[in-house]
Amino acid sequence: MKTRQTLYSKKVKAYTLTEILVVLVIIGILVLLALPNLLPLITRAKSTEAKIQLQHLKTLEQSYFYEHSKYSKDLSELGFIQEKLTTETDGRANYRIEITDATNTTFTAKATAVVDFNGNGTYNVWQIDQQGTLKEVTPD
């Protein structure tokens, strides 16, 4: 049986702390180089939420128009339920949806981001009308 002294003196192959730190620094630098290229993709992915919500709102407005021969300015009257915004506790929605104008023959609605996705101080805004024309008013 081996003595305790021989077990403690035996060297085990392993990485040193310096080697691990160098690898972590290299990974950090690579992430910092790749992040600016990924921010537009993140913004585009999150703006899909605005497009889908506005298309849904257009469908609700169209149904309301068929029943009442006019468009509504009230989201609850249409049956549209706004999810909690990310600025609130337990919020998941990145866009605030609102109807900006509604008459007997036309309506416009917009989705305004509550989060600045790329940190440049500009908040993304999308707009839709009764024809279903979807456009980005303010790009982020």
Tab-separated table of C-alpha atoms in Angstrom:
chain	number	residue	atom	x	y	z
A	1	MET	CA	0.000	0.000	0.000
A	2	LYS	CA	1.257	3.431	-0.905
A	3	THR	CA	2.005	5.851	1.825
A	4	ARG	CA	0.280	9.144	2.143
A	5	GLN	CA	3.465	11.001	1.273
A	6	THR	CA	3.774	9.337	-2.139
A	7	LEU	CA	0.124	10.100	-2.960
A	8	TYR	CA	0.581	13.807	-2.205
A	9	SER	CA	3.817	14.137	-4.136
A	10	LYS	CA	2.427	12.580	-7.328
A	11	LYS	CA	1.753	15.173	-10.053
A	12	VAL	CA	-1.579	15.154	-11.885
A	13	LYS	CA	-1.894	16.530	-15.417
A	14	ALA	CA	-4.126	19.611	-15.423
A	15	TYR	CA	-4.437	23.141	-16.787
A	16	THR	CA	-2.951	25.995	-14.848
A	17	LEU	CA	-4.973	28.989	-13.764
A	18	THR	CA	-3.033	31.183	-16.195
A	19	GLU	CA	-3.935	28.965	-19.154
A	20	ILE	CA	-7.622	29.026	-18.256
A	21	LEU	CA	-7.604	32.826	-17.889
A	22	VAL	CA	-5.924	33.263	-21.281
A	23	VAL	CA	-8.606	31.115	-22.931
A	24	LEU	CA	-11.378	33.142	-21.219
A	25	VAL	CA	-9.829	36.433	-22.377
A	26	ILE	CA	-9.648	35.164	-25.971
A	27	ILE	CA	-13.306	34.052	-25.861
A	28	GLY	CA	-14.293	37.463	-24.446
A	29	ILE	CA	-12.497	39.295	-27.251
A	30	LEU	CA	-14.179	37.113	-29.882
A	31	VAL	CA	-17.607	37.830	-28.364
A	32	LEU	CA	-16.926	41.583	-28.378
A	33	LEU	CA	-15.932	41.390	-32.048
A	34	ALA	CA	-19.037	39.404	-33.025
A	35	LEU	CA	-21.646	41.290	-30.965
A	36	PRO	CA	-21.965	44.428	-33.171
A	37	ASN	CA	-22.639	42.176	-36.163
A	38	LEU	CA	-25.405	40.339	-34.278
A	39	LEU	CA	-27.319	43.392	-32.960
A	40	PRO	CA	-29.203	44.063	-36.238
A	41	LEU	CA	-30.312	40.422	-36.278
A	42	ILE	CA	-31.594	40.696	-32.724
A	43	THR	CA	-33.517	43.883	-33.582
A	44	ARG	CA	-35.012	42.294	-36.687
A	45	ALA	CA	-36.092	39.221	-34.726
A	46	LYS	CA	-37.757	41.300	-32.020
A	47	SER	CA	-39.517	43.522	-34.579
A	48	THR	CA	-41.359	40.401	-35.756
A	49	GLU	CA	-43.453	40.763	-32.606
A	50	ALA	CA	-44.644	44.203	-33.755
A	51	LYS	CA	-45.513	42.957	-37.235
A	52	ILE	CA	-47.525	40.003	-35.948
A	53	GLN	CA	-49.405	42.093	-33.372
A	54	LEU	CA	-50.260	44.775	-35.939
A	55	GLN	CA	-51.474	42.165	-38.438
A	56	HIS	CA	-53.678	40.691	-35.704
A	57	LEU	CA	-55.024	44.157	-34.872
A	58	LYS	CA	-55.812	44.748	-38.562
A	59	THR	CA	-57.813	41.508	-38.635
A	60	LEU	CA	-59.763	42.560	-35.536
A	61	GLU	CA	-60.421	46.020	-37.031
A	62	GLN	CA	-61.608	44.429	-40.270
A	63	SER	CA	-64.046	42.170	-38.400
A	64	TYR	CA	-65.299	45.158	-36.403
A	65	PHE	CA	-65.747	47.137	-39.624
A	66	TYR	CA	-67.868	44.364	-41.172
A	67	GLU	CA	-70.185	44.401	-38.150
A	68	HIS	CA	-70.397	48.175	-37.439
A	69	SER	CA	-69.453	49.843	-40.774
A	70	LYS	CA	-66.729	51.851	-39.054
A	71	TYR	CA	-63.357	51.325	-37.431
A	72	SER	CA	-62.830	51.507	-33.671
A	73	LYS	CA	-60.223	53.414	-31.704
A	74	ASP	CA	-60.706	51.306	-28.564
A	75	LEU	CA	-58.509	48.210	-28.252
A	76	SER	CA	-60.742	46.552	-25.643
A	77	GLU	CA	-63.804	47.069	-27.853
A	78	LEU	CA	-61.998	45.095	-30.554
A	79	GLY	CA	-61.021	42.349	-28.122
A	80	PHE	CA	-57.285	43.087	-28.384
A	81	ILE	CA	-55.450	42.330	-25.160
A	82	GLN	CA	-52.049	43.973	-24.702
A	83	GLU	CA	-49.595	41.719	-22.909
A	84	LYS	CA	-47.609	43.140	-20.029
A	85	LEU	CA	-44.672	45.172	-21.302
A	86	THR	CA	-41.085	44.233	-20.476
A	87	THR	CA	-40.777	47.418	-18.398
A	88	GLU	CA	-43.412	46.026	-16.009
A	89	THR	CA	-42.948	43.097	-13.639
A	90	ASP	CA	-43.342	39.741	-15.398
A	91	GLY	CA	-43.739	41.544	-18.738
A	92	ARG	CA	-42.989	39.797	-22.014
A	93	ALA	CA	-44.080	42.249	-24.730
A	94	ASN	CA	-41.455	44.520	-26.311
A	95	TYR	CA	-43.972	46.760	-28.126
A	96	ARG	CA	-46.844	48.976	-26.980
A	97	ILE	CA	-49.740	48.712	-29.443
A	98	GLU	CA	-52.093	51.653	-29.945
A	99	ILE	CA	-54.603	52.880	-32.499
A	100	THR	CA	-53.577	56.386	-33.523
A	101	ASP	CA	-56.504	57.223	-35.813
A	102	ALA	CA	-59.874	55.641	-36.609
A	103	THR	CA	-62.674	57.007	-38.779
A	104	ASN	CA	-65.581	55.441	-40.657
A	105	THR	CA	-63.337	54.474	-43.568
A	106	THR	CA	-59.740	54.379	-42.320
A	107	PHE	CA	-57.596	53.507	-39.341
A	108	THR	CA	-53.922	53.573	-38.458
A	109	ALA	CA	-52.250	51.755	-35.611
A	110	LYS	CA	-48.687	51.747	-34.396
A	111	ALA	CA	-46.397	49.578	-32.336
A	112	THR	CA	-43.762	51.447	-30.333
A	113	ALA	CA	-40.855	49.607	-28.735
A	114	VAL	CA	-40.493	50.021	-24.993
A	115	VAL	CA	-36.905	48.768	-25.110
A	116	ASP	CA	-33.990	50.268	-27.023
A	117	PHE	CA	-32.695	47.093	-28.662
A	118	ASN	CA	-29.274	48.327	-29.792
A	119	GLY	CA	-28.731	51.039	-27.165
A	120	ASN	CA	-28.531	54.026	-29.532
A	121	GLY	CA	-31.431	55.957	-27.935
A	122	THR	CA	-33.885	55.340	-30.802
A	123	TYR	CA	-37.023	53.290	-30.199
A	124	ASN	CA	-38.401	51.184	-33.048
A	125	VAL	CA	-41.877	52.148	-34.379
A	126	TRP	CA	-44.043	50.211	-36.854
A	127	GLN	CA	-47.353	51.334	-38.400
A	128	ILE	CA	-50.239	49.651	-40.240
A	129	ASP	CA	-53.363	50.964	-41.964
A	130	GLN	CA	-56.713	49.540	-43.091
A	131	GLN	CA	-55.155	48.257	-46.331
A	132	GLY	CA	-52.652	46.188	-44.361
A	133	THR	CA	-49.743	48.396	-45.411
A	134	LEU	CA	-47.073	47.715	-42.834
A	135	LYS	CA	-44.122	50.102	-42.633
A	136	GLU	CA	-41.302	50.857	-40.277
A	137	VAL	CA	-41.689	54.503	-39.256
A	138	THR	CA	-38.624	54.708	-37.011
A	139	PRO	CA	-35.898	52.103	-37.504
A	140	ASP	CA	-33.782	51.100	-34.516
